[in-house]
CSV table of C-alpha atoms in Angstrom, one decimal:
chain,number,residue,atom,x,y,z
X,26,MET,CA,1.9,23.3,-9.1
X,27,ALA,CA,0.8,20.1,-10.8
X,28,ASP,CA,-3.0,19.4,-11.6
X,29,ILE,CA,-3.5,16.1,-8.9
X,30,THR,CA,-7.2,16.6,-9.0
X,31,ALA,CA,-7.9,14.7,-12.5
X,32,VAL,CA,-9.4,11.4,-11.2
X,33,SER,CA,-7.1,8.2,-11.7
X,34,PRO,CA,-8.9,6.1,-15.2
X,35,LEU,CA,-8.2,3.2,-13.1
X,36,ALA,CA,-10.0,4.2,-10.2
X,37,PRO,CA,-13.0,2.3,-8.8
X,38,GLU,CA,-16.7,3.7,-9.5
X,39,GLY,CA,-16.9,5.7,-5.8
X,40,PHE,CA,-15.5,4.5,-1.6
X,41,PRO,CA,-17.2,1.0,-1.5
X,42,GLU,CA,-19.7,0.5,2.0
X,43,LEU,CA,-17.6,-1.0,4.2
X,44,PRO,CA,-18.3,-2.9,6.9
X,45,VAL,CA,-18.8,-1.1,10.9
X,46,ILE,CA,-16.3,-2.3,12.9
X,47,ASP,CA,-17.3,-2.4,16.1
X,48,GLY,CA,-14.9,-1.0,18.6
X,49,VAL,CA,-13.3,1.5,16.5
X,50,ARG,CA,-14.0,5.0,15.7
X,51,PHE,CA,-13.3,7.3,13.2
X,52,ALA,CA,-13.0,11.3,12.9
X,53,ALA,CA,-11.0,13.5,10.0
X,54,VAL,CA,-10.6,17.0,10.4
X,55,GLU,CA,-9.3,20.4,8.3
X,56,ALA,CA,-5.7,21.6,10.5
X,57,GLY,CA,-3.6,23.5,7.3
X,58,VAL,CA,-0.7,21.1,7.5
X,59,LYS,CA,0.3,21.6,4.4
X,60,TYR,CA,-2.9,21.7,2.1
X,61,GLN,CA,-5.8,24.2,2.5
X,62,GLY,CA,-9.1,23.3,2.5
X,63,ARG,CA,-9.4,19.4,2.9
X,64,LYS,CA,-9.0,17.0,5.8
X,65,ASP,CA,-5.5,16.7,6.6
X,66,VAL,CA,-5.4,15.5,10.2
X,67,THR,CA,-7.2,12.1,10.8
X,68,LEU,CA,-8.0,10.1,14.6
X,69,ILE,CA,-8.3,6.9,15.4
X,70,GLU,CA,-10.0,5.5,17.8
X,71,LEU,CA,-9.3,1.6,19.2
X,72,ALA,CA,-11.5,-0.3,22.1
X,73,PRO,CA,-10.0,-1.4,25.1
X,74,GLY,CA,-8.7,-5.1,24.5
X,75,SER,CA,-7.9,-4.6,21.3
X,76,SER,CA,-4.5,-5.9,20.3
X,77,VAL,CA,-2.6,-3.7,17.6
X,78,ALA,CA,0.3,-5.7,14.8
X,79,GLY,CA,1.8,-3.2,12.4
X,80,VAL,CA,4.9,-3.9,9.2
X,81,PHE,CA,7.2,-0.2,8.0
X,82,THR,CA,9.2,0.5,5.9
X,83,LYS,CA,13.2,-0.5,6.2
X,84,SER,CA,14.0,2.6,4.2
X,85,ALA,CA,17.4,3.8,6.6
X,86,THR,CA,15.9,7.1,6.9
X,87,ARG,CA,13.0,6.6,8.2
X,88,SER,CA,10.2,8.8,10.0
X,89,ALA,CA,10.7,9.6,13.0
X,90,ASN,CA,6.9,8.6,13.6
X,91,VAL,CA,8.2,4.9,12.2
X,92,LEU,CA,11.0,4.5,14.8
X,93,ASP,CA,8.3,5.3,17.5
X,94,CYS,CA,5.5,2.7,16.1
X,95,GLN,CA,8.2,-0.3,15.6
X,96,VAL,CA,8.6,0.2,18.8
X,97,LYS,CA,5.2,0.6,20.1
X,98,VAL,CA,4.2,-2.2,18.5
X,99,GLY,CA,5.8,-5.0,20.1
X,100,LEU,CA,3.9,-3.7,23.4
X,101,ASP,CA,1.1,-6.1,25.0
X,102,SER,CA,-1.5,-3.4,26.4
X,103,ASP,CA,-5.3,-4.7,27.5
X,104,ALA,CA,-5.7,-0.5,27.1
X,105,GLY,CA,-7.3,0.6,23.9
X,106,ALA,CA,-5.3,2.3,21.3
X,107,ALA,CA,-5.5,5.5,18.6
X,108,PHE,CA,-4.3,6.2,15.7
X,109,ILE,CA,-3.3,10.2,14.8
X,110,ILE,CA,-1.9,10.6,10.8
X,111,ASN,CA,-1.6,13.6,9.1
X,112,SER,CA,-0.9,14.8,5.3
X,113,GLY,CA,1.0,17.1,3.5
X,114,ASN,CA,4.5,16.7,6.0
X,115,SER,CA,6.6,13.0,6.2
X,116,ASN,CA,8.3,14.3,9.4
X,117,ALA,CA,10.8,12.7,7.9
X,118,PHE,CA,14.0,14.1,8.5
X,119,THR,CA,13.7,16.6,10.7
X,120,GLY,CA,16.4,15.1,13.6
X,121,ARG,CA,15.4,15.8,16.8
X,122,ALA,CA,12.8,18.3,15.7
X,123,GLY,CA,10.8,15.0,14.0
X,124,GLU,CA,10.9,13.5,17.4
X,125,GLY,CA,9.9,16.0,19.3
X,126,SER,CA,6.4,16.8,17.4
X,127,VAL,CA,5.1,13.1,17.9
X,128,ALA,CA,6.4,13.3,21.3
X,129,ALA,CA,4.2,16.4,21.7
X,130,ILE,CA,1.4,14.2,19.3
X,131,CYS,CA,1.5,11.5,21.4
X,132,GLU,CA,1.2,13.2,24.9
X,133,ALA,CA,-1.8,15.7,23.5
X,134,VAL,CA,-4.0,12.3,22.1
X,135,ALA,CA,-3.2,10.3,25.3
X,136,GLY,CA,-4.4,13.6,27.6
X,137,VAL,CA,-7.4,13.8,26.1
X,138,THR,CA,-8.5,10.1,25.4
X,139,GLY,CA,-7.6,8.5,28.6
X,140,LEU,CA,-4.3,6.6,26.8
X,141,PRO,CA,-1.1,5.9,27.5
X,142,GLN,CA,1.2,7.4,25.6
X,143,GLU,CA,2.8,4.1,24.5
X,144,ARG,CA,-1.0,3.2,23.2
X,145,VAL,CA,-1.0,6.4,21.2
X,146,PHE,CA,0.1,5.6,16.8
X,147,THR,CA,1.1,8.1,15.3
X,148,SER,CA,2.1,8.3,10.7
X,149,SER,CA,3.0,10.9,8.7
X,150,THR,CA,3.3,11.7,4.7
X,151,GLY,CA,3.9,14.3,2.7
X,152,VAL,CA,7.2,17.0,1.9
X,153,ILE,CA,10.6,14.9,3.2
X,154,GLY,CA,13.0,17.1,5.2
X,155,GLU,CA,10.4,19.8,6.6
X,156,ARG,CA,9.9,20.6,10.0
X,157,LEU,CA,6.2,19.1,11.1
X,158,PRO,CA,3.9,22.1,12.4
X,159,HIS,CA,2.2,19.5,14.8
X,160,ASP,CA,0.9,23.1,17.2
X,161,ARG,CA,-1.5,23.3,14.2
X,162,ILE,CA,-2.4,19.2,15.1
X,163,THR,CA,-2.6,19.1,18.8
X,164,ALA,CA,-5.0,22.0,18.2
X,165,LYS,CA,-7.4,19.5,16.2
X,166,ILE,CA,-7.2,16.4,19.3
X,167,ASP,CA,-10.3,18.2,21.1
X,168,GLU,CA,-12.0,18.0,17.5
X,169,LEU,CA,-11.8,15.6,16.8
X,170,VAL,CA,-12.4,13.2,19.8
X,171,ALA,CA,-15.5,15.0,19.9
X,172,GLY,CA,-16.0,13.8,16.1
X,173,LEU,CA,-15.2,10.1,17.0
X,174,THR,CA,-18.0,8.0,14.5
X,175,PRO,CA,-18.1,4.3,14.1
X,176,ASP,CA,-19.2,4.4,10.5
X,177,ALA,CA,-16.7,8.0,8.8
X,178,ILE,CA,-13.9,5.3,7.9
X,179,GLU,CA,-14.9,7.6,4.5
X,180,ASP,CA,-14.4,10.4,6.1
X,181,ALA,CA,-10.6,9.2,7.3
X,182,ALA,CA,-9.7,7.9,3.9
X,183,HIS,CA,-10.0,11.1,2.5
X,184,GLY,CA,-8.0,12.8,5.3
X,185,ILE,CA,-5.1,10.8,5.1
X,186,MET,CA,-4.7,11.5,1.2
X,187,THR,CA,-1.9,13.3,-0.8
X,188,THR,CA,-1.3,13.5,-4.1
X,189,ASP,CA,-3.8,10.4,-4.4
X,190,THR,CA,-7.1,11.2,-7.2
X,191,TYR,CA,-8.9,9.3,-4.3
X,192,ALA,CA,-10.1,7.8,-1.2
X,193,LYS,CA,-9.0,3.7,-1.3
X,194,GLY,CA,-10.8,1.8,0.9
X,195,ALA,CA,-11.8,-2.3,1.1
X,196,GLY,CA,-13.3,-4.9,3.5
X,197,THR,CA,-14.9,-7.9,3.7
X,198,THR,CA,-16.8,-10.5,6.7
X,199,VAL,CA,-16.3,-13.8,6.4
X,200,MET,CA,-17.8,-16.5,8.2
X,201,ILE,CA,-16.1,-18.1,11.2
X,202,ASP,CA,-17.8,-21.5,13.7
X,203,GLY,CA,-20.7,-19.9,12.0
X,204,GLN,CA,-20.2,-16.8,13.5
X,205,PRO,CA,-19.3,-13.2,11.0
X,206,VAL,CA,-16.3,-11.6,11.3
X,207,LYS,CA,-15.8,-8.0,9.6
X,208,ILE,CA,-12.4,-6.5,8.3
X,209,ALA,CA,-12.1,-3.9,6.9
X,210,GLY,CA,-9.5,-1.1,5.5
X,211,ILE,CA,-8.0,2.4,4.2
X,212,ALA,CA,-5.0,2.6,2.6
X,213,LYS,CA,-3.3,6.0,1.1
X,214,GLY,CA,-0.7,5.7,-1.7
X,215,SER,CA,0.3,7.5,-5.4
X,216,GLY,CA,3.8,7.2,-5.6
X,217,MET,CA,7.2,6.7,-3.9
X,218,ILE,CA,5.2,3.6,-3.9
X,219,ALA,CA,7.8,0.0,-4.3
X,220,PRO,CA,7.8,-2.9,-2.6
X,221,ASP,CA,10.0,-3.2,0.7
X,222,MET,CA,7.4,-3.4,2.7
X,223,ALA,CA,3.3,-1.6,2.7
X,224,THR,CA,5.3,2.0,0.9
X,225,MET,CA,2.4,3.8,2.1
X,226,LEU,CA,0.2,4.3,4.7
X,227,VAL,CA,-2.4,1.4,5.2
X,228,TYR,CA,-5.0,0.6,8.5
X,229,ILE,CA,-7.0,-2.7,8.5
X,230,PHE,CA,-9.9,-2.9,11.2
X,231,THR,CA,-11.4,-6.6,12.6
X,232,ASP,CA,-13.8,-7.5,15.5
X,233,ALA,CA,-12.3,-10.6,15.1
X,234,LYS,CA,-10.3,-11.8,18.5
X,235,VAL,CA,-7.0,-12.0,18.1
X,236,GLU,CA,-3.7,-12.5,20.5
X,237,ARG,CA,-0.6,-9.6,19.1
X,238,ALA,CA,2.0,-12.6,18.6
X,239,LEU,CA,-0.6,-14.3,15.9
X,240,LEU,CA,-1.6,-11.0,14.9
X,241,GLN,CA,1.5,-10.3,14.0
X,242,GLN,CA,2.6,-13.1,12.3
X,243,ILE,CA,-0.3,-13.3,10.0
X,244,LEU,CA,-0.2,-9.8,8.7
X,245,SER,CA,4.0,-10.1,8.6
X,246,GLU,CA,3.1,-13.3,6.4
X,247,LEU,CA,0.4,-11.5,4.1
X,248,THR,CA,2.5,-7.7,3.9
X,249,ASP,CA,4.6,-10.3,1.6
X,250,VAL,CA,2.5,-11.2,-0.7
X,251,THR,CA,0.3,-8.0,-1.2
X,252,PHE,CA,1.7,-4.1,0.1
X,253,ASN,CA,5.3,-5.8,-0.9
X,254,ALA,CA,4.5,-7.2,-4.6
X,255,ILE,CA,3.6,-3.9,-6.0
X,256,THR,CA,5.4,-1.2,-7.4
X,257,VAL,CA,4.6,2.3,-8.9
X,258,ASP,CA,7.8,3.5,-9.4
X,259,SER,CA,10.5,1.6,-8.2
X,260,ASP,CA,10.8,4.1,-4.9
X,261,THR,CA,10.6,3.0,-0.4
X,262,SER,CA,8.9,6.1,1.3
X,263,THR,CA,11.0,7.1,4.5
X,264,SER,CA,7.4,6.8,6.3
X,265,ASP,CA,5.5,3.7,5.1
X,266,THR,CA,3.1,2.7,8.2
X,267,LEU,CA,1.0,-0.9,8.2
X,268,LEU,CA,-1.1,-0.7,10.8
X,269,LEU,CA,-3.2,-3.9,11.7
X,270,GLY,CA,-6.5,-3.4,15.2
X,271,ALA,CA,-8.1,-6.3,16.2
X,272,THR,CA,-11.1,-5.4,18.7
X,273,GLY,CA,-12.4,-8.8,20.1
X,274,ALA,CA,-16.2,-7.2,19.3
X,275,SER,CA,-17.4,-10.4,17.4
X,276,GLY,CA,-16.0,-12.8,20.0
X,277,VAL,CA,-14.8,-15.1,18.1
X,278,GLU,CA,-11.5,-15.9,18.9
X,279,ILE,CA,-8.5,-17.0,15.6
X,280,LYS,CA,-6.2,-18.8,16.6
X,281,GLU,CA,-4.0,-20.7,13.5
X,282,ALA,CA,-2.8,-18.5,11.3
X,283,GLU,CA,-4.2,-20.0,8.2
X,284,GLY,CA,-8.2,-20.5,7.9
X,285,PRO,CA,-11.2,-18.5,6.9
X,286,PHE,CA,-9.8,-15.0,8.6
X,287,ALA,CA,-5.9,-14.9,7.0
X,288,ALA,CA,-7.9,-15.5,3.7
X,289,GLY,CA,-10.6,-12.6,4.3
X,290,LEU,CA,-7.2,-10.6,5.6
X,291,HIS,CA,-5.4,-11.1,2.6
X,292,GLU,CA,-8.5,-9.8,0.0
X,293,VAL,CA,-8.8,-7.5,1.8
X,294,MET,CA,-5.1,-6.2,1.8
X,295,LEU,CA,-4.7,-7.4,-1.7
X,296,ASP,CA,-7.3,-5.3,-2.8
X,297,LEU,CA,-5.6,-2.4,-1.3
X,298,ALA,CA,-2.4,-2.6,-2.6
X,299,HIS,CA,-3.9,-3.0,-5.9
X,300,LEU,CA,-6.1,0.5,-5.9
X,301,VAL,CA,-2.5,2.3,-5.0
X,302,VAL,CA,-0.9,0.8,-8.3
X,303,ARG,CA,-4.0,1.8,-10.2
X,304,ASP,CA,-3.8,5.5,-8.5
X,305,GLY,CA,-0.4,5.8,-9.2
X,306,GLU,CA,0.6,9.2,-10.4
X,307,GLY,CA,0.0,9.1,-14.0
X,308,ALA,CA,-1.3,6.3,-14.7
X,309,THR,CA,-2.9,5.0,-17.4
X,310,LYS,CA,-3.2,0.8,-17.4
X,311,PHE,CA,-2.6,-2.2,-14.1
X,312,VAL,CA,-0.4,-4.4,-15.4
X,313,GLU,CA,-0.2,-7.6,-13.2
X,314,ILE,CA,3.3,-9.2,-13.8
X,315,SER,CA,3.3,-13.3,-13.8
X,316,VAL,CA,7.1,-14.7,-13.5
X,317,THR,CA,6.8,-18.9,-13.7
X,318,GLY,CA,8.8,-22.0,-14.3
X,319,ALA,CA,11.4,-20.0,-11.8
X,320,ALA,CA,14.8,-21.9,-9.6
X,321,SER,CA,12.5,-20.9,-6.6
X,322,ASP,CA,10.7,-18.2,-5.2
X,323,GLN,CA,12.5,-16.1,-4.5
X,324,ASP,CA,14.0,-15.4,-8.2
X,325,ALA,CA,10.8,-15.5,-9.6
X,326,LYS,CA,10.0,-12.4,-7.5
X,327,THR,CA,13.1,-11.3,-8.2
X,328,HIS,CA,12.4,-11.3,-12.2
X,329,ALA,CA,9.1,-9.5,-11.5
X,330,SER,CA,9.9,-6.9,-9.7
X,331,ALA,CA,12.7,-6.3,-12.1
X,332,ILE,CA,10.2,-5.3,-15.3
X,333,ALA,CA,8.1,-3.9,-13.2
X,334,ASN,CA,10.6,-1.8,-12.2
X,335,SER,CA,11.9,-1.3,-15.2
X,336,PRO,CA,11.1,2.4,-16.7
X,337,LEU,CA,12.2,1.6,-20.4
X,338,VAL,CA,9.1,-2.1,-20.1
X,339,LYS,CA,6.9,0.5,-18.3
X,340,THR,CA,7.4,3.2,-20.7
X,341,ALA,CA,6.7,1.6,-23.8
X,342,ILE,CA,3.8,0.0,-21.9
X,343,ALA,CA,2.3,3.2,-22.0
X,344,GLY,CA,2.7,4.4,-25.1
X,345,GLU,CA,1.4,0.9,-26.2
X,346,ASP,CA,4.5,-0.4,-27.6
X,347,PRO,CA,4.8,-4.6,-27.9
X,348,ASN,CA,8.4,-4.2,-27.0
X,349,TRP,CA,9.0,-8.3,-25.6
X,350,GLY,CA,12.6,-6.9,-25.9
X,351,ARG,CA,12.6,-4.6,-22.5
X,352,ILE,CA,11.2,-7.5,-21.5
X,353,VAL,CA,14.0,-9.5,-22.1
X,354,MET,CA,16.3,-6.7,-20.5
X,355,ALA,CA,14.8,-7.0,-17.0
X,356,ILE,CA,14.9,-10.8,-17.1
X,357,GLY,CA,18.5,-10.2,-17.8
X,358,LYS,CA,19.1,-7.3,-15.8
X,359,SER,CA,17.8,-8.7,-12.6
X,360,GLY,CA,21.1,-10.7,-11.0
X,361,ALA,CA,17.9,-13.8,-11.1
X,362,THR,CA,19.5,-17.1,-12.6
X,363,ALA,CA,17.4,-17.5,-16.0
X,364,ASP,CA,18.4,-19.4,-19.7
X,365,ARG,CA,17.8,-17.5,-22.9
X,366,ASP,CA,16.8,-20.2,-25.0
X,367,LEU,CA,14.4,-21.1,-21.7
X,368,LEU,CA,11.9,-17.9,-22.5
X,369,THR,CA,8.3,-18.2,-23.1
X,370,ILE,CA,7.0,-14.7,-22.6
X,371,HIS,CA,3.2,-13.9,-23.3
X,372,PHE,CA,1.0,-10.8,-23.2
X,373,GLY,CA,-2.1,-12.2,-22.6
X,374,ASP,CA,-3.0,-14.6,-23.8
X,375,VAL,CA,-0.1,-13.7,-26.8
X,376,LEU,CA,2.6,-15.9,-26.9
X,377,VAL,CA,5.5,-13.7,-27.7
X,378,ALA,CA,8.4,-15.6,-27.3
X,379,GLU,CA,10.4,-19.0,-27.0
X,380,LYS,CA,12.9,-21.0,-27.3
X,381,GLY,CA,15.1,-18.1,-27.5
X,382,TRP,CA,13.9,-16.2,-30.1
X,383,VAL,CA,10.3,-14.5,-32.0
X,384,ALA,CA,7.2,-17.4,-31.5
X,385,GLU,CA,6.6,-17.9,-34.4
X,386,SER,CA,3.0,-17.4,-34.5
X,387,TYR,CA,3.3,-14.1,-33.1
X,388,SER,CA,2.4,-11.3,-34.5
X,389,GLU,CA,3.4,-7.4,-34.6
X,390,GLU,CA,-0.1,-6.5,-34.9
X,391,ALA,CA,-2.0,-9.2,-32.1
X,392,GLY,CA,1.3,-7.9,-29.6
X,393,ALA,CA,-0.3,-3.7,-30.5
X,394,ALA,CA,-3.8,-4.9,-30.3
X,395,TYR,CA,-3.6,-6.1,-27.1
X,396,MET,CA,-1.5,-3.1,-25.4
X,397,MET,CA,-4.5,-1.0,-26.3
X,398,ALA,CA,-6.4,-2.2,-23.1
X,399,GLN,CA,-6.4,-0.9,-20.0
X,400,GLU,CA,-5.1,-3.7,-18.3
X,401,LEU,CA,-2.1,-6.1,-18.9
X,402,ALA,CA,-1.0,-9.2,-17.7
X,403,ILE,CA,2.7,-10.2,-18.7
X,404,ARG,CA,3.7,-13.6,-18.1
X,405,VAL,CA,6.6,-14.8,-18.4
X,406,ASP,CA,7.9,-19.2,-18.2
X,407,LEU,CA,11.5,-19.4,-16.9
X,408,GLY,CA,11.2,-23.3,-17.7
X,409,LEU,CA,13.3,-23.5,-15.2
X,410,GLY,CA,11.9,-25.0,-11.9
X,411,ASP,CA,9.1,-24.4,-9.9
X,412,GLY,CA,9.6,-20.8,-8.9
X,413,ALA,CA,6.8,-18.9,-8.4
X,414,ALA,CA,5.8,-15.1,-8.2
X,415,LYS,CA,3.5,-12.1,-9.3
X,416,VAL,CA,3.7,-8.5,-8.9
X,417,TRP,CA,1.4,-5.6,-9.9
X,418,THR,CA,2.3,-2.8,-11.6
X,419,CYS,CA,1.8,0.6,-13.8
X,420,ASP,CA,2.6,2.2,-16.9
X,421,LEU,CA,5.0,5.5,-16.8
X,422,THR,CA,3.6,8.6,-18.8
X,423,HIS,CA,4.1,12.5,-18.4
X,424,GLY,CA,1.9,13.1,-15.9
X,425,TYR,CA,4.5,11.3,-13.4
X,426,ILE,CA,6.9,13.6,-14.2
X,427,THR,CA,4.3,16.5,-14.2
X,428,ILE,CA,3.0,15.5,-10.3
X,429,ASN,CA,6.6,15.4,-9.0
X,430,ALA,CA,7.8,18.0,-10.9
X,431,ASP,CA,6.3,20.6,-8.9
X,432,TYR,CA,5.7,18.0,-5.7
X,433,ARG,CA,7.1,20.7,-3.4
X,434,SER,CA,5.5,23.9,-4.5
């Protein structure tokens, strides 16, 4: 079996100190769903009056959990809510058995917490196509509820990990009308990461008071420029779930889609998205792809995604090879509008190519020296219009193959 115990070289120094969100409690336990000797089931409880919004994978083969959550997230309720997450088994491509597992877990959580079943949101992540041993989860509900505490968000972050090499958390506090509003979130994700929603599991919480429809609007808009703008391997998961809970405990009501709250939420979401890329399976380089001068923002994103998802580009980055021809290739194949003779390419501040050819000032030595950095910026200007986009990715190394060749072992 692949060794996934070594922490990514791009990892931050430890789990951050996050603001405690009033109205949210966490617990995580060992249930042996797949892994032994590690926490693999997490329960998160939101107080009555909380609103919940969500964004989910667009996969045509999405899991029973995702399908259930998609129905529930559009419902209004004054009751509290619970998120229960297991790692090690995705409960995807499991037919009616998968639906039965979701129903059994929701019934068990509702029975112990007193919540209505429509306010219990489940997530499963891990191996596809194996029946979820949900009895191992339901057997732990009493223990989970008894262990709920406001300051166990780090335990929750550990409990949702699969091939992640570190727990991921981000938070901030913003001032609104002189009052502090707290935001904190956790994420899991390392492989099967491509821009088509959250491409992972993410749970974010705030003590702001936000009506459900507005909360959903803000979340959906910010997802496009955060979680939908990252890629590790161009593969979209069957289980991607992003849930945002607003408890209202601060008493500060948010009434508009823009402003300090949205800015703070954007900061947290982008931090979490970057943490996922930095933990890309086998990753040794963190790469920002910036495209400007496109015919439209969508064209810019198409070009940026083509570059970021190209195995040839990603392996060149892994080998610290300034092979700008692979950037040209990716732009040409993307399907979005481009003109060879208008392209400008930079590696960081190094001008590499312009006017349809390598720049006169460029040297391989300068390009190779830049590629040795751990964090890279590739900039492309298409010279066609005002469209712009950014996508974040990582390199593709032997480590990715090792992890995924043995994933089910």
